[in-house]
Structure formats: structure tokens, C-alpha cells
């Protein structure tokens, strides 16, 4: 079923909208939740929360790319879950590692609010990603958007783990410099 038809089901308030979304994108968003959370039970809860959020936001939202829209919702819920669980467990789990790696390149929340709105920062990062070759983009996105492990990235891309680590380090260094040139306080 096309995204347009599924969105029409949401607008008609048909419960089939959820089952069709799950049929088309369920494995994709479960995989994303699992990459962030690393726990099947938390991931499934995250996906269920995402379906509820989709139900609440469509309508009025009318996403052209339902998969990307659902993935963004799942990712945000999963990241909020990591934050909540980390606060409860005082750092338990692997989920925060990509944040730790890239944190030194990004402005703090406080300085971001003073110098650049979040949307502008996203545009700057998108421009930066456009300066990278395809392989570096994929490695960067797999690590920092999809929260894939270095070993998984290396296996998927048929390269060594050391190549992935070096690519990530060099890309973070380039990002830091790019942000400085763009006037973003770090």
C-alpha cells in the first residue's frame, strides 16, 4: 500500500492505518528503536508509543514520506527513553555512546539557544553532510542517526572497524571546524 493511501486511512480514522504502517515500516522502525535502545522490550514499547503518536499527529500532519516521518518519531521517543533510563540507572547501557563521541563537536544546549535556533543548526549540519563523500556520509549517519555500532557499520560496509573509527574521528574534526566557520559556538 502506498504512503498516500495509508495517510488517507489515518485521516479516515481507520485502525487499519496502524496495521498497514506496521506491515510496511514495522521492521524498519523496530530496527531503529533497537539500535538506539539495545533492548527488545524497550524497543517494542517505543514502537507502540510511536504508533500512538502517529495516530495523534495524522491528522493534522500529512507526511509525504510516512517512513521517514515514523522513523523521526521513533528515534525521538527512543532518545527520550535513553535519557530517562540513564537518569534512572545513572548511566546504565550503551545508548549514550554516540552522543558522547559527537558531543565535543556540537554546541551546548544553552549556547545553541543563544546563537542558533535548532532548525538553523540542522541546516548547517545538512550542508556539512553535503560536503562529504557518500561513504563518509553513510558511516556518519549510521553511527549518529541510526546509532549503529562501529562493528555493525564495518560489517555492513565491508570495511575494517579501524577504518570506520578513523572516518568518524576525521568527520567529527571536520564538523567541528565547519561549525566554527559557520559561526556556531561550540
Tab-separated table of C-alpha atoms in Angstrom:
chain	number	residue	atom	x	y	z
A	1	UNK	CA	0.000	0.000	0.000
A	2	UNK	CA	1.321	3.467	-0.813
A	3	UNK	CA	2.142	6.052	1.827
A	4	UNK	CA	-0.616	8.255	0.422
A	5	UNK	CA	-3.215	5.507	0.932
A	6	UNK	CA	-2.003	4.813	4.463
A	7	UNK	CA	-2.178	8.520	5.331
A	8	UNK	CA	-5.720	8.571	3.932
A	9	UNK	CA	-6.550	5.748	6.360
A	10	UNK	CA	-5.234	7.891	9.213
A	11	UNK	CA	-7.397	10.789	8.045
A	12	UNK	CA	-10.401	8.445	7.888
A	13	UNK	CA	-9.508	7.355	11.456
A	14	UNK	CA	-9.361	3.739	10.331
A	15	UNK	CA	-7.477	1.392	12.655
A	16	UNK	CA	-6.125	-0.245	9.514
A	17	UNK	CA	-3.757	2.736	9.267
A	18	UNK	CA	-1.662	1.356	12.122
A	19	UNK	CA	-1.608	-2.210	10.802
A	20	UNK	CA	-0.685	-1.026	7.287
A	21	UNK	CA	2.043	1.209	8.702
A	22	UNK	CA	3.356	-1.735	10.692
A	23	UNK	CA	3.222	-4.008	7.663
A	24	UNK	CA	5.180	-1.545	5.527
A	25	UNK	CA	7.572	0.046	8.044
A	26	UNK	CA	7.419	-2.100	11.184
A	27	UNK	CA	10.738	-3.897	10.775
A	28	UNK	CA	12.476	-0.651	9.786
A	29	UNK	CA	11.326	1.320	12.822
A	30	UNK	CA	11.791	-1.624	15.201
A	31	UNK	CA	15.369	-1.895	13.982
A	32	UNK	CA	15.898	1.812	14.545
A	33	UNK	CA	14.460	1.628	18.069
A	34	UNK	CA	16.607	-1.422	18.817
A	35	UNK	CA	19.747	0.369	17.553
A	36	UNK	CA	19.121	3.232	19.946
A	37	UNK	CA	17.830	1.275	22.941
A	38	UNK	CA	19.549	-2.097	22.655
A	39	UNK	CA	16.659	-3.797	24.433
A	40	UNK	CA	13.785	-5.633	22.728
A	41	UNK	CA	11.182	-4.833	25.383
A	42	UNK	CA	12.010	-1.111	25.492
A	43	UNK	CA	12.155	-1.047	21.690
A	44	UNK	CA	8.713	-2.600	21.324
A	45	UNK	CA	7.279	-0.134	23.840
A	46	UNK	CA	8.918	2.680	21.891
A	47	UNK	CA	7.367	1.466	18.620
A	48	UNK	CA	3.934	1.216	20.257
A	49	UNK	CA	4.324	4.764	21.592
A	50	UNK	CA	5.312	5.869	18.093
A	51	UNK	CA	2.165	4.358	16.593
A	52	UNK	CA	0.126	6.246	19.185
A	53	UNK	CA	1.984	9.450	18.282
A	54	UNK	CA	1.322	8.833	14.580
A	55	UNK	CA	-2.379	8.386	15.373
A	56	UNK	CA	-2.377	11.672	17.309
A	57	UNK	CA	-0.452	13.697	14.707
A	58	UNK	CA	-2.057	12.432	11.470
A	59	UNK	CA	-4.212	14.470	11.005
A	60	UNK	CA	-3.433	17.379	11.022
A	61	UNK	CA	0.036	16.428	9.710
A	62	UNK	CA	0.041	14.938	6.227
A	63	UNK	CA	3.507	13.448	5.688
A	64	UNK	CA	4.555	12.755	2.099
A	65	UNK	CA	7.147	10.214	3.291
A	66	UNK	CA	5.466	8.199	6.009
A	67	UNK	CA	8.526	6.009	6.639
A	68	UNK	CA	10.767	8.996	7.346
A	69	UNK	CA	8.046	10.610	9.466
A	70	UNK	CA	7.590	7.427	11.522
A	71	UNK	CA	11.363	6.967	11.851
A	72	UNK	CA	11.779	10.500	13.193
A	73	UNK	CA	9.055	9.895	15.780
A	74	UNK	CA	10.546	6.534	16.826
A	75	UNK	CA	14.033	7.983	17.056
A	76	UNK	CA	12.876	10.883	19.240
A	77	UNK	CA	10.915	8.590	21.543
A	78	UNK	CA	13.883	6.211	21.768
A	79	UNK	CA	16.286	9.052	22.588
A	80	UNK	CA	13.921	10.315	25.283
A	81	UNK	CA	13.773	6.775	26.655
A	82	UNK	CA	17.574	6.569	26.754
A	83	UNK	CA	17.682	9.859	28.650
A	84	UNK	CA	15.028	8.685	31.099
A	85	UNK	CA	16.649	5.287	31.643
A	86	UNK	CA	20.099	6.839	32.020
A	87	UNK	CA	18.777	9.162	34.682
A	88	UNK	CA	17.171	6.228	36.468
A	89	UNK	CA	20.168	3.931	36.186
A	90	UNK	CA	22.897	6.600	36.374
A	91	UNK	CA	24.450	5.834	33.028
A	92	UNK	CA	23.418	2.227	32.542
A	93	UNK	CA	23.556	0.963	28.964
A	94	UNK	CA	25.357	1.692	25.701
A	95	UNK	CA	22.795	4.066	24.213
A	96	UNK	CA	24.606	7.280	25.060
A	97	UNK	CA	27.944	6.405	23.464
A	98	UNK	CA	27.332	8.103	20.099
A	99	UNK	CA	26.259	11.228	21.990
A	100	UNK	CA	29.493	11.172	23.964
A	101	UNK	CA	31.541	10.893	20.773
A	102	UNK	CA	29.906	13.772	18.954
A	103	UNK	CA	29.169	15.998	21.959
A	104	UNK	CA	32.528	17.742	21.747
A	105	UNK	CA	31.699	18.879	18.206
A	106	UNK	CA	28.266	20.312	18.921
A	107	UNK	CA	27.293	23.415	20.817
A	108	UNK	CA	25.796	23.021	24.247
A	109	UNK	CA	22.027	23.373	24.516
A	110	UNK	CA	22.497	26.675	26.327
A	111	UNK	CA	24.742	28.248	23.676
A	112	UNK	CA	22.586	26.834	20.881
A	113	UNK	CA	19.579	28.648	22.266
A	114	UNK	CA	21.579	31.891	22.343
A	115	UNK	CA	23.280	31.722	18.954
A	116	UNK	CA	21.371	29.449	16.587
A	117	UNK	CA	17.885	28.036	16.558
A	118	UNK	CA	17.760	24.271	16.303
A	119	UNK	CA	16.415	24.394	12.755
A	120	UNK	CA	19.310	26.523	11.568
A	121	UNK	CA	21.794	24.173	13.221
A	122	UNK	CA	20.151	21.271	11.385
A	123	UNK	CA	20.531	23.173	8.088
A	124	UNK	CA	24.206	23.810	8.807
A	125	UNK	CA	24.781	20.121	9.559
A	126	UNK	CA	22.923	19.162	6.362
A	127	UNK	CA	25.207	21.492	4.395
A	128	UNK	CA	28.194	19.871	6.087
A	129	UNK	CA	26.967	16.393	5.180
A	130	UNK	CA	26.708	17.589	1.579
A	131	UNK	CA	30.463	18.224	1.595
A	132	UNK	CA	31.215	14.591	2.427
A	133	UNK	CA	31.615	11.730	0.026
A	134	UNK	CA	28.934	9.049	0.008
A	135	UNK	CA	30.889	6.556	2.147
A	136	UNK	CA	31.659	9.136	4.845
A	137	UNK	CA	28.011	10.280	4.841
A	138	UNK	CA	26.815	6.706	5.292
A	139	UNK	CA	29.238	5.988	8.112
A	140	UNK	CA	28.345	9.252	9.872
A	141	UNK	CA	24.578	8.738	9.530
A	142	UNK	CA	24.697	5.076	10.521
A	143	UNK	CA	26.557	5.986	13.698
A	144	UNK	CA	24.905	9.246	14.755
A	145	UNK	CA	21.396	8.968	13.310
A	146	UNK	CA	20.763	5.222	13.447
A	147	UNK	CA	23.081	4.545	16.440
A	148	UNK	CA	24.658	1.525	14.797
A	149	UNK	CA	27.757	0.104	16.436
A	150	UNK	CA	31.164	0.516	14.816
A	151	UNK	CA	31.375	-3.244	14.267
A	152	UNK	CA	27.951	-3.350	12.569
A	153	UNK	CA	28.881	-0.455	10.286
A	154	UNK	CA	32.169	-2.104	9.360
A	155	UNK	CA	30.447	-5.397	8.580
A	156	UNK	CA	27.643	-3.751	6.531
A	157	UNK	CA	30.090	-1.635	4.525
A	158	UNK	CA	32.701	-4.390	4.195
A	159	UNK	CA	35.494	-2.289	5.727
A	160	UNK	CA	37.614	-2.626	8.866
A	161	UNK	CA	36.493	-1.289	12.225
A	162	UNK	CA	39.603	0.875	12.341
A	163	UNK	CA	38.575	2.490	9.049
A	164	UNK	CA	35.131	3.261	10.473
A	165	UNK	CA	36.630	4.700	13.674
A	166	UNK	CA	39.110	6.831	11.732
A	167	UNK	CA	36.394	8.054	9.371
A	168	UNK	CA	34.194	9.029	12.324
A	169	UNK	CA	37.051	10.847	14.069
A	170	UNK	CA	38.045	12.765	10.932
A	171	UNK	CA	34.428	13.599	10.160
A	172	UNK	CA	33.868	14.889	13.707
A	173	UNK	CA	37.009	17.030	13.359
A	174	UNK	CA	35.765	18.386	10.022
A	175	UNK	CA	32.301	19.016	11.520
A	176	UNK	CA	33.814	20.936	14.420
A	177	UNK	CA	35.792	23.127	12.006
A	178	UNK	CA	32.802	23.570	9.679
A	179	UNK	CA	30.611	24.689	12.582
A	180	UNK	CA	33.247	27.180	13.730
A	181	UNK	CA	33.443	28.648	10.214
A	182	UNK	CA	29.647	28.909	10.165
A	183	UNK	CA	29.770	30.894	13.410
A	184	UNK	CA	28.228	28.219	15.613
A	185	UNK	CA	29.599	28.380	19.143
A	186	UNK	CA	30.955	25.070	20.377
